[in-house]
């Protein structure tokens, strides 16, 4: 594939005008001003378009598109206890398959090429990930507050094993299995230590919720006398490469612990605002040299998986909170949404457009009126764009989305099934 | 026009499924379950679509689309002094005409049926407003910090007079002339008093910037010994119906003064965040019963005029800031974005879908994947939707936007001219 005469955001987030990109197989083989002679592959006209590396959504519960807008207007505990958990208890692998397809379609349309997920029914999610072509680090969100379950005899272990075997069998590096501990407030110390030890003895990454609400901090201190960050440190969790979602409430040594243990933060601004959790101290994290990335969280608390909105919100929010219009430049935001996340996912040849890297490329249509005029390409991309401006999403050299069409997703079938599932589950929930 | 079988957000923000709306002339003449027999006007199929009253953008500088992304990454004073003001000094009526057309197109696409504007070159803006069919309260942003100008011999007065005469001549209530004083920091007390007195003796409304930054408060206290709110109160400004943009910094009696004087606040969250101004105390304003509305501000500090994004941001932001997921329900947000603003604009038959009101209607396509499933219509509308979900915008019974097409705007011509103007001005600025 040859992308001709395009404006490119390069690996340094500099804007290179009127250049050409050649993709061979899964990789970028050439970037430059010269158009290869007699090129006989597929040629894409890049005029008035801008190519950037694909975005990586580092915290998601992808099947939760099924619960979009469900139980709105309730306090958090009633929302979870009366609405979300009962609905989820009825979800099957097939339900999660369709929920994931819907979620992945939203991600493709908003430039996401890879995501980190934490949920259950991994077989359904895996099927959707496999079919669509998206990259994913999947994990089973282990929760057992009473410590009654034996991790190694439960679904989390079983499904993680299944995932690893599947990945081995099809010999792919597109899908990775991570280990997940849901959160401090949904687990007991003994299990957390055992699961952490298990993860540390593999090459899998860890994915957790961390310091999301004030209540979580308060309860953790009451139960264990330490902050959630210290709790996971003490349990050995951070010995694995860890992505910690939220980190709204960090204090004292928390920052240093996260940096020293190379913990990556998945900043989820929409979800943190919508659930009334608060606003994460992004500036302090960056000052402490913590690896920060961006996540949409699940659609139930967002209420979409639109990464463009999430990036835009992160870019705006912390300028206001810190009263500093120069904080988080467009280049810094780009890095947070791509390269930092690729590193966290363990994908060293992703997260930037350069020769030799995977061809994970997103193309914006800059011809749309609200993208005109172009005084500053990156500013338009971060502050003016919306997800419908994305006209092409390429993953490992394959076009997965183009001009409203999903290569590998039958959207009509997906929407039909989403509505069927919604009706069925609501009947079950209200019984 | 008959809109058939549609889901409607009614005047109480309740969701009415499968209903019908008849528009006669500029007004809504019928809403109900019965479809009028033998209707022989234009029929719109409303299945899988949701109709809501059009949104009103209460603070804009519409021609500033020309400066979208210009001078990014500079501190506020350098951004204004070195970039924005020099560029603006070269703008002509024709430039502002095209800039306004571009801005109005963005507003139509994001459901805006009416806006409040503060700028100069009103003839160009007026031409765009007249041609496109949008409703607007236009004003000339008067600034004269040194008190050297005589308001009644300057452009602000001249253009406001021209506007009023034009409106009278064409006998429209679609366009209104407002009076505008840019801000406390760009005016002198004597002029503010004179302009306020002039406005108070007419039926025009007042439009000001108010308490936007910490520096503004500090300087106002240094110069006048009072807050900007007290300053304008003392100058008699609030005797006119006033829309005050921003109000990020309110203290002491400010809240009571605003309520007692029926001052409407135009909350501009994107702009306040992006410029590092801060976050307005929306919760306190509402607790003090102040009439709150939403504005996009100009595209130079946003960087678009996407009202859907602005509404979504307002709905999320204050839940997080106040750590209260129940603050600002979807119904409250809808009211803020429509009815409160219609009232502020002096348009008493606008801002809600009901029989006898103006037919200012926006229709969302709920068939799009990220709008599925529909557990809660209003939640999808406020939290999941993006501007491309809007498929129809109707103002005073006329379709101004449908499925990507603007009835009265030649977008190709607009974009051509926007780019021509951009190049010309950049040459002038760098000379």
Tab-separated table of N, CA, C and O in Angstrom, chain B residues 140 151 153-160:
chain	number	residue	atom	x	y	z
B	140	UNK	N	-21.599	44.711	18.876
B	140	UNK	CA	-20.251	45.206	18.576
B	140	UNK	C	-19.497	45.311	19.898
B	140	UNK	O	-19.911	46.052	20.799
B	151	UNK	N	-17.990	57.141	22.276
B	151	UNK	CA	-18.803	56.003	21.809
B	151	UNK	C	-19.753	56.401	20.690
B	151	UNK	O	-19.894	55.683	19.695
B	153	UNK	N	-19.547	58.583	18.471
B	153	UNK	CA	-18.921	58.915	17.184
B	153	UNK	C	-18.089	57.770	16.639
B	153	UNK	O	-17.368	57.932	15.663
B	154	UNK	N	-18.188	56.594	17.286
B	154	UNK	CA	-17.332	55.483	16.876
B	154	UNK	C	-18.091	54.388	16.146
B	154	UNK	O	-19.308	54.460	15.944
B	155	UNK	N	-17.325	53.368	15.760
B	155	UNK	CA	-17.884	52.270	14.974
B	155	UNK	C	-18.944	51.464	15.729
B	155	UNK	O	-19.908	50.988	15.133
B	156	UNK	N	-18.729	51.271	17.029
B	156	UNK	CA	-19.658	50.446	17.800
B	156	UNK	C	-21.072	51.021	17.695
B	156	UNK	O	-22.026	50.302	17.377
B	157	UNK	N	-21.185	52.311	17.950
B	157	UNK	CA	-22.495	52.963	17.884
B	157	UNK	C	-23.045	52.951	16.460
B	157	UNK	O	-24.215	52.635	16.228
B	158	UNK	N	-22.172	53.296	15.500
B	158	UNK	CA	-22.572	53.381	14.090
B	158	UNK	C	-23.084	52.030	13.589
B	158	UNK	O	-24.140	51.927	12.956
B	159	UNK	N	-22.338	50.988	13.904
B	159	UNK	CA	-22.719	49.657	13.400
B	159	UNK	C	-23.967	49.128	14.112
B	159	UNK	O	-24.775	48.411	13.518
B	160	UNK	N	-24.104	49.453	15.389
B	160	UNK	CA	-25.302	49.029	16.129
B	160	UNK	C	-26.534	49.710	15.553
B	160	UNK	O	-27.594	49.098	15.392
